[in-house]
Coordinates of C-alpha atoms and ligand atoms in Angstrom, one line a residue:
X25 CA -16.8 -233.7 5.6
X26 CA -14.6 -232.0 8.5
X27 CA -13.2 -228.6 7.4
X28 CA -10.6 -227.0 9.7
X29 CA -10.6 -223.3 8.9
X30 CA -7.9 -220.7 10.8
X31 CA -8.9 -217.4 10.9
X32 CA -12.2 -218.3 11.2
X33 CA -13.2 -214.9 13.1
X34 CA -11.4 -212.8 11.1
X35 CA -13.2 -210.8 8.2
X36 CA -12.9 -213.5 5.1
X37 CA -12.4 -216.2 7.2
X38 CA -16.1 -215.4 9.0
X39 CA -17.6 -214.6 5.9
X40 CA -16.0 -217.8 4.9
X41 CA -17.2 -220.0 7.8
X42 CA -20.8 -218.5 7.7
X43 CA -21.2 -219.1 3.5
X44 CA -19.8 -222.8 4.1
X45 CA -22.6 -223.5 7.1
X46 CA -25.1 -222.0 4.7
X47 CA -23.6 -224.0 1.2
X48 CA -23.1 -227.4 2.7
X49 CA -25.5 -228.1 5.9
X50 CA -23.9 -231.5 7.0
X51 CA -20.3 -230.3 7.0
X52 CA -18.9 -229.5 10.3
X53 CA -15.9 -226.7 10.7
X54 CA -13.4 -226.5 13.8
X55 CA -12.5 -222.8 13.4
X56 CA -9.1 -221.9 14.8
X57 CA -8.2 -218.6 15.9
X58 CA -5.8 -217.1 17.9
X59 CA -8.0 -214.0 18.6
X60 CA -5.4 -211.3 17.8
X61 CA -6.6 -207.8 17.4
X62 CA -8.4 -208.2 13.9
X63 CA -10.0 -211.5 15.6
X64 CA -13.4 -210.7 16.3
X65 CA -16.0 -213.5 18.1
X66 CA -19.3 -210.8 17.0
X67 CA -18.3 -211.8 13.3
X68 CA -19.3 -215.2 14.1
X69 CA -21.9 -215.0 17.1
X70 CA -24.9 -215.9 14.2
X71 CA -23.5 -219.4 14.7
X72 CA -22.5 -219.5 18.4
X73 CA -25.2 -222.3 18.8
X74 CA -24.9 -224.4 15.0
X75 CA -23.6 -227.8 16.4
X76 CA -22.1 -228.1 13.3
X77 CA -19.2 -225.0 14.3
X78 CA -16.7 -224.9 17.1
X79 CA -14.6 -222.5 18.0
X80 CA -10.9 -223.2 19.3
X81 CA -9.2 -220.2 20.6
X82 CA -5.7 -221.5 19.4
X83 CA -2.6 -220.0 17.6
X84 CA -1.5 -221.6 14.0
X85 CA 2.2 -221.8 15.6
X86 CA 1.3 -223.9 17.8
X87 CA 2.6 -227.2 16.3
X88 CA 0.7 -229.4 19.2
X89 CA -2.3 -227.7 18.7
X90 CA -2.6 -227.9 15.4
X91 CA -1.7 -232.2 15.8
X92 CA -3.9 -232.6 18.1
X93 CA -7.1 -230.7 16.0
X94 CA -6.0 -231.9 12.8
X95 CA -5.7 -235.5 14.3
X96 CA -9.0 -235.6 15.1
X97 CA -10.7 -236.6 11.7
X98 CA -10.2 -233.3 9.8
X99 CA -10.4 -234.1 6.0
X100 CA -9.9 -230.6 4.3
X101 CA -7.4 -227.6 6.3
X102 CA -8.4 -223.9 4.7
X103 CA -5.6 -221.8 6.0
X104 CA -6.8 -217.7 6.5
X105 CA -5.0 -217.0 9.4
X106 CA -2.6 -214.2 8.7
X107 CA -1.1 -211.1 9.8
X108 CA -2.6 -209.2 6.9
X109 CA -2.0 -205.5 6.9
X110 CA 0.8 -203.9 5.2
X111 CA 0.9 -201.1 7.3
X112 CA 1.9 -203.1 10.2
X113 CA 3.8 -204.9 8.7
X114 CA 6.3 -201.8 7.7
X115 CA 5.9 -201.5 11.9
X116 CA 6.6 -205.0 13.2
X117 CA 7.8 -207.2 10.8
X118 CA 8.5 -210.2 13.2
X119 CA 5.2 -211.2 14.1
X120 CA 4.0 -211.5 10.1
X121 CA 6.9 -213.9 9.7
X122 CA 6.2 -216.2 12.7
X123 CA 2.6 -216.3 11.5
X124 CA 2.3 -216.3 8.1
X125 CA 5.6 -218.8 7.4
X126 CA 6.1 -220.7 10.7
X127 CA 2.2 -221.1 11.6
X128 CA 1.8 -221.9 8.0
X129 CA 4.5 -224.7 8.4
X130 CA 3.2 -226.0 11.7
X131 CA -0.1 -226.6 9.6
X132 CA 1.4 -228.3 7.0
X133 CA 3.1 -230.0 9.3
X134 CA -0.2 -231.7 10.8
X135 CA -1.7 -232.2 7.4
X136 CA 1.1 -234.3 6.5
X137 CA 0.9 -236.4 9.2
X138 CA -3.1 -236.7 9.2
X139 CA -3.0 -237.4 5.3
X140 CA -5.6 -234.9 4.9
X141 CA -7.1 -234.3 1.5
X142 CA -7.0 -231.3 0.6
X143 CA -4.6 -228.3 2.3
X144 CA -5.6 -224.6 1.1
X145 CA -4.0 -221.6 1.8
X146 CA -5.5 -218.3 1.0
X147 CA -3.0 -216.1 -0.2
X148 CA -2.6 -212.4 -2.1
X149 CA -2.2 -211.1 -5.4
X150 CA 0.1 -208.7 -3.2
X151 CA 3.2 -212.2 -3.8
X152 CA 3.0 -210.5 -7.4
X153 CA 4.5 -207.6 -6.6
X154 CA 3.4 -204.4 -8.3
X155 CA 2.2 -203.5 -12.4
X156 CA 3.1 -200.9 -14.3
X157 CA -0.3 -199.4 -16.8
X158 CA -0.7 -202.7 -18.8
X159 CA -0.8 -206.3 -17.9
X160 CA -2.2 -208.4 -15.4
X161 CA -0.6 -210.8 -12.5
X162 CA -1.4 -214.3 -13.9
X163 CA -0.4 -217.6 -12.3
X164 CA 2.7 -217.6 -14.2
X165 CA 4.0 -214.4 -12.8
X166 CA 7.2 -214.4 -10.5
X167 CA 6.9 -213.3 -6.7
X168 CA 8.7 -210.3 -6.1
X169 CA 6.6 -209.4 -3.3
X170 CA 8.0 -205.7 -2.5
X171 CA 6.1 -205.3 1.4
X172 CA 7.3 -207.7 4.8
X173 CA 3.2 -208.7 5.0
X174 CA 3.3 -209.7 1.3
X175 CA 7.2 -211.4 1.2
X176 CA 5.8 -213.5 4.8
X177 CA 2.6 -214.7 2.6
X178 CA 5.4 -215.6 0.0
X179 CA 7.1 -217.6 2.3
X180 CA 4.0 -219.1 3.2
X181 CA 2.9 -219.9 -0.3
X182 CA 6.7 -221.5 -0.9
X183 CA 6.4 -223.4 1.8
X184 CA 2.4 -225.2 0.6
X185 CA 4.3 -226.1 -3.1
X186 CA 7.2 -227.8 -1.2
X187 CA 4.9 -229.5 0.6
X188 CA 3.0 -231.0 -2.3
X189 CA 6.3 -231.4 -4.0
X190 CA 8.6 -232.9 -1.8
X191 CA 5.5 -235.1 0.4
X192 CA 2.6 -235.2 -1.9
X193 CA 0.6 -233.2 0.0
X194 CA -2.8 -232.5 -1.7
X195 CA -2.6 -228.4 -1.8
X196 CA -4.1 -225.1 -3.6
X197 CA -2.7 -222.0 -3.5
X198 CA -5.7 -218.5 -4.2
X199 CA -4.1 -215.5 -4.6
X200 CA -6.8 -213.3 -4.2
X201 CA -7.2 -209.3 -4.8
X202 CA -8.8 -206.9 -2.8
X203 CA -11.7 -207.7 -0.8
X204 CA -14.5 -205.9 0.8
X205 CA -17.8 -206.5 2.1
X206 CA -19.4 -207.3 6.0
X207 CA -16.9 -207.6 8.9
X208 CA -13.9 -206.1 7.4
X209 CA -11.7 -204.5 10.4
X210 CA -11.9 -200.9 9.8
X211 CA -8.4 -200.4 9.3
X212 CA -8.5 -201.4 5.8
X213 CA -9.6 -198.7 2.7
X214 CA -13.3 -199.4 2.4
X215 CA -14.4 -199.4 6.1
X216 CA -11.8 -196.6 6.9
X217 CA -12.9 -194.2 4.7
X218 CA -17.1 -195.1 5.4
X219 CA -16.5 -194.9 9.1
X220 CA -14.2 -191.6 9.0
X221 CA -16.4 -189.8 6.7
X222 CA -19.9 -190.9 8.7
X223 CA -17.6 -189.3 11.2
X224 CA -17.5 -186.2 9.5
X225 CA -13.2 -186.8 10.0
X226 CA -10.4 -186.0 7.6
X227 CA -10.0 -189.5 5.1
X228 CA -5.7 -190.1 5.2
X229 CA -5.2 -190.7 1.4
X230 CA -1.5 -192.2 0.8
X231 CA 0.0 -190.1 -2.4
X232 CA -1.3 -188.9 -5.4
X233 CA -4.8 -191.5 -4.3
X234 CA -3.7 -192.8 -7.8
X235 CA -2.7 -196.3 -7.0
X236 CA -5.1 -198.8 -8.5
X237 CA -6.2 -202.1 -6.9
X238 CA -8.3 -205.1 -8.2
X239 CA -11.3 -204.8 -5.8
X240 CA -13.5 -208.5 -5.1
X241 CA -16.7 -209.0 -3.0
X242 CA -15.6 -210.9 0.3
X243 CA -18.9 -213.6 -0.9
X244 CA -17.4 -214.3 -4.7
X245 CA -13.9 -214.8 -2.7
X246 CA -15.3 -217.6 -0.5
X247 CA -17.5 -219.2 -3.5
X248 CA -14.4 -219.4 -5.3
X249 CA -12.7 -220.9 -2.3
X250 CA -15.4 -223.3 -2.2
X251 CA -15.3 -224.7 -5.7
X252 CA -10.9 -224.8 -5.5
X253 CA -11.7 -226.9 -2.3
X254 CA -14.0 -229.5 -4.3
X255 CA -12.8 -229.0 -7.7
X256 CA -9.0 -227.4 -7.5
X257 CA -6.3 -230.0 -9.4
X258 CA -3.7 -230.6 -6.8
X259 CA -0.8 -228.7 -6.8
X260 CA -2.3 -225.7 -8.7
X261 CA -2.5 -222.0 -7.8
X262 CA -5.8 -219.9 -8.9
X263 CA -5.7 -216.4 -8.9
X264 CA -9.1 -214.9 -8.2
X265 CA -10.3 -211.5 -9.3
X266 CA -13.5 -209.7 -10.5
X267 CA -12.1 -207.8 -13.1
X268 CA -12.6 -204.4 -10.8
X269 CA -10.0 -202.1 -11.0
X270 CA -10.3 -198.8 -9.3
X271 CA -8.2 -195.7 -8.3
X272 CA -8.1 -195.5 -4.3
X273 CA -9.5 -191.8 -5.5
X274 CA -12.0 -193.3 -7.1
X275 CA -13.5 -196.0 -4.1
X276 CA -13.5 -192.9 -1.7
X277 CA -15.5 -190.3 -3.9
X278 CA -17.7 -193.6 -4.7
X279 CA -18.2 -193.7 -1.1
X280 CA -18.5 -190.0 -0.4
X281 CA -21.0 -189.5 -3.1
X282 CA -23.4 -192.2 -1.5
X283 CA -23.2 -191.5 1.9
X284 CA -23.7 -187.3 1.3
X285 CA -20.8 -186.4 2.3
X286 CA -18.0 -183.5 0.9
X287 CA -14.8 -184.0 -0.5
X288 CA -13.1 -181.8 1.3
X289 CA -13.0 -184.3 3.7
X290 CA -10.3 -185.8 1.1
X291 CA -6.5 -185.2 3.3
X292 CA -3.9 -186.3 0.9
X293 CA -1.0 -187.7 3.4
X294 CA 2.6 -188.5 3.2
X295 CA 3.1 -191.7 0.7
X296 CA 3.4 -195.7 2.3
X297 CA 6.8 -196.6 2.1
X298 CA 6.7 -199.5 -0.7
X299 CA 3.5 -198.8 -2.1
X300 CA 2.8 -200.8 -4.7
X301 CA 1.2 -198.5 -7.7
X302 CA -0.9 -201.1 -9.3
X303 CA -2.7 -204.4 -9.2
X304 CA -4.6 -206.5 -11.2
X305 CA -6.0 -210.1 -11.4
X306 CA -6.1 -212.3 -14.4
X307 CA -9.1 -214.5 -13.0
X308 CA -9.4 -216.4 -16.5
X309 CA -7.8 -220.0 -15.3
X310 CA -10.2 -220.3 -12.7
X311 CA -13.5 -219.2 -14.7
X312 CA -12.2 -221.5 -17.6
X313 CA -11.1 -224.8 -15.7
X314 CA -13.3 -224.6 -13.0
X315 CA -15.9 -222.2 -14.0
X316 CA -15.8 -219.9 -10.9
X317 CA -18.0 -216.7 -11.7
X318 CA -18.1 -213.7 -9.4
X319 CA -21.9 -212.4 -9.0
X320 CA -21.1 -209.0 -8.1
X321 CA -19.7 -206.0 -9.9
X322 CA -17.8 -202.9 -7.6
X323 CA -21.1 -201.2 -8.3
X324 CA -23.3 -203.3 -6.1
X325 CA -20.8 -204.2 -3.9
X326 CA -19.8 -200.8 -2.9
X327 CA -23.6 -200.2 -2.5
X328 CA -24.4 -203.6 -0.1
X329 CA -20.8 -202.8 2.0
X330 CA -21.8 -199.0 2.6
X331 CA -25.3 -200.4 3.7
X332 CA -23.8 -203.1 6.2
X333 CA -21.9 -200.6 7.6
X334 CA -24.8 -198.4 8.1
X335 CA -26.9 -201.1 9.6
X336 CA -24.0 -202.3 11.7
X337 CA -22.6 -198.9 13.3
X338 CA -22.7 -200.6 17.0
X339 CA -20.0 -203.7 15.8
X340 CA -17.2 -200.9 13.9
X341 CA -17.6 -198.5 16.5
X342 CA -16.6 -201.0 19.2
X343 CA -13.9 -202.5 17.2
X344 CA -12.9 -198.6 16.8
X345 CA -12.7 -198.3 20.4
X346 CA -11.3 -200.8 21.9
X347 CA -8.7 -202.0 19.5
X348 CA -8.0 -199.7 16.7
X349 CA -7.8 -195.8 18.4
X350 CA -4.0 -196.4 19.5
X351 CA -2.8 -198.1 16.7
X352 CA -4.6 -195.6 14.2
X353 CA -3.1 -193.0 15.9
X354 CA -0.2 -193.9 16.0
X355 CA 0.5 -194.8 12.1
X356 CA -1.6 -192.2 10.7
X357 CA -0.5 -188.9 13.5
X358 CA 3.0 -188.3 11.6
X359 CA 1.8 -188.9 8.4
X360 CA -0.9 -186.3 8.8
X361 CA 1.7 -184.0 9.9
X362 CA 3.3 -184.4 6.6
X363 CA -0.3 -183.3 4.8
X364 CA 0.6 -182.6 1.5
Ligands
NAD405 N1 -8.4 -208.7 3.0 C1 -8.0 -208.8 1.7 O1 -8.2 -208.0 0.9 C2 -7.2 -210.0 1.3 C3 -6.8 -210.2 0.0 C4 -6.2 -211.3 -0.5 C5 -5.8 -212.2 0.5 N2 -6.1 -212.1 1.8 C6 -5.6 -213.2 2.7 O2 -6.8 -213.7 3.3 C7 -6.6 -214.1 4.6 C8 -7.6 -213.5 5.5 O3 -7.5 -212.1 5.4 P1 -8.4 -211.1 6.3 O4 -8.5 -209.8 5.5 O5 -9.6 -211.8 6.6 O6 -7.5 -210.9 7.5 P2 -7.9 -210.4 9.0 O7 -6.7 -209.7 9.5 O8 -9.2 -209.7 9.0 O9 -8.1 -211.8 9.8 C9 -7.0 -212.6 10.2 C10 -7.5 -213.6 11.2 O10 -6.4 -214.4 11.6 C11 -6.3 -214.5 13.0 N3 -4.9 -214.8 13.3 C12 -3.8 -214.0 13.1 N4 -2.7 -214.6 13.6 C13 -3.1 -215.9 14.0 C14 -2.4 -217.0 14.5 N5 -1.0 -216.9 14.7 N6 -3.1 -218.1 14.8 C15 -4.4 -218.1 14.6 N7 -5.1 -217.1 14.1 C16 -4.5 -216.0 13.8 C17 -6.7 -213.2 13.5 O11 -7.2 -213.3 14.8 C18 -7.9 -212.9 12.5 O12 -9.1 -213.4 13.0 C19 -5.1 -213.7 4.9 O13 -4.4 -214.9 4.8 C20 -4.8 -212.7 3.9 O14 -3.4 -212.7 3.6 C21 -6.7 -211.0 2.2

């Protein structure tokens, strides 16, 4: 079996790339990535030499590209290759829109064409828009994506159906919730906030810290990637979710508590235009139809995450350096000036 994965050196696409290796020794991946800032080769350098992995520095929007690998005997496309934080998004919209829809269609494009069997594309619970106190985003819910990351990964999504519908292409769509875990570009929540605060730095809480999101392992995502790859029905979408709801609040005193440190490190800061308030995954069609089960709870993921990051202090703090410091700056200067 030949897997072609994009965003194979990004945080769930390594973790992905590494699990399959591990799950199914005579499977060989052709990892595409364009290398963009949250592109990291370290994620994957435990399989530099695994004949069964190469690398292609590529971009998804790159319809040749994407022929020309495709062409070349891939059965099963797993698209993770995304612009994929909101924050940036609110700052350059363009660039989420030429990945996330026009790379997606350049790959569907090239699946067509190369009859593959199977075309997955990793999407977001964040296509759901946002929930008020009660209810959950289930498969049936309508996109009313409210951000220009999550509307692009709409797009995206819209684009996969039409595909299946109008060619017959073999497709799933996830829609995932949070993740966390190893390799997570510390720009997101959970890295942020450990790195900051081992730091001894002020943590930028958006608002009232009150908005709730549905928090996943990064491993339990890619098992459940792995079984909608084998077992997924064409044409359907799986949400997938572990049933973890927390307050932002909530994951950074977790955090704080476990690594010592005070909460007076806590800076509340002016509110993300957009925000969505709440989100929450109804995971029950894929535990039922394909029986997907998540093996960790928040609990002893939080606990395993805060130790990789210990254990890894070299890989953040060079990510920190080299790429992050102007861009963090930059998004998070004004809003500490509005400190609430
Ligand atoms: N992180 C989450 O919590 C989460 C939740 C649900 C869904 N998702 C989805 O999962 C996927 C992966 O998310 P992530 O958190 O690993 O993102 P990430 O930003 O860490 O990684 C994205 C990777 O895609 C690559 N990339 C970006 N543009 C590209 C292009 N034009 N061509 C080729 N490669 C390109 C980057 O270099 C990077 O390696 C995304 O599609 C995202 O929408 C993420």
């Amino acid at each position: 079996m030949k897997l072609l994965v994009t965003g194979g050196a990004g945080f769930i696409g390594s973790n992905f790339v590494l699990y399959m290796l591990q799950q199914h020794r005579d499977y060989e991946i052709v990892n595409v990535d364009a290398l963009t800032y949250a592109g990291n080769l370290e994620n994957i350098k435990a399989i530099e030499q695994n004949p069964k992995h190469t690398f292609v520095k590529a971009d998804i929007c790159d319809a040749a590209k994407m022929d020309e690998l495709i062409g070349q005997g891939v059965d099963i496309v797993v698209n993770f290759a995304a612009e994929s934080h909101v924050d940036r998004s609110i700052l350059e919209p363009d660039v989420f829109v030429k990945t996330n829809v026009l790379g997606t269609q350049a790959l569907l494009d090239a699946a067509k064409k190369h009859n593959v069997t199977k075309f997955v594309q990793v999407s977001t619970d964040e296509v759901y828009g946002t929930l008020g106190e009660t209810g959950l985003f289930t498969e049936e819910t309508p996109l009313t994506p409210n951000s220009p990351y999550s509307a692009s990964k709409a797009g995206g999504d819209l684009l996969v159906r039409a595909y299946q519908e109008t060619f017959g292409l073999p497709v799933n769509i996830t829609r995932c919730s949070n993740n966390y875990g190893p390799y997570q570009f510390p720009e997101k929540l959970i890295p942020l906030i450990i790195s900051k605060a081992l730091n001894d730095q002020p943590l930028p809480v958006y608002g009232d810290g009150l908005n709730i999101r549905d928090w996943l392992y990064v491993e339990d995502h890619c098992s459940a990637i792995d079984l909608v790859i084998h077992e997924g029905v064409n044409g359907e979408v799986y949400n997938i979710g572990g049933n973890n709801e927390r307050t932002n609040l909530h994951i950074i005193r977790t955090i704080l508590e476990q690594l010592g440190k005070p909460e007076s490190l806590i800076t509340y800061v002016q509110e993300r235009p957009g925000h969505d308030r709440r989100y929450g995954i109804d995971p029950a069609k894929i535990m039922t139809e394909l029986g997907w089960k998540p093996k960790h709870n928040f609990e002893t993921g939080i606990r395993e995450t805060i130790a990789w990051y210990l254990d890894n202090k070299e890989w953040w703090t060079r990510i920190q350096s080299v790429k992050y410091e102007p861009y963090y700056a930059k998004q998070y200067s004004q809003r500490f000036e509005g400190t609430q």
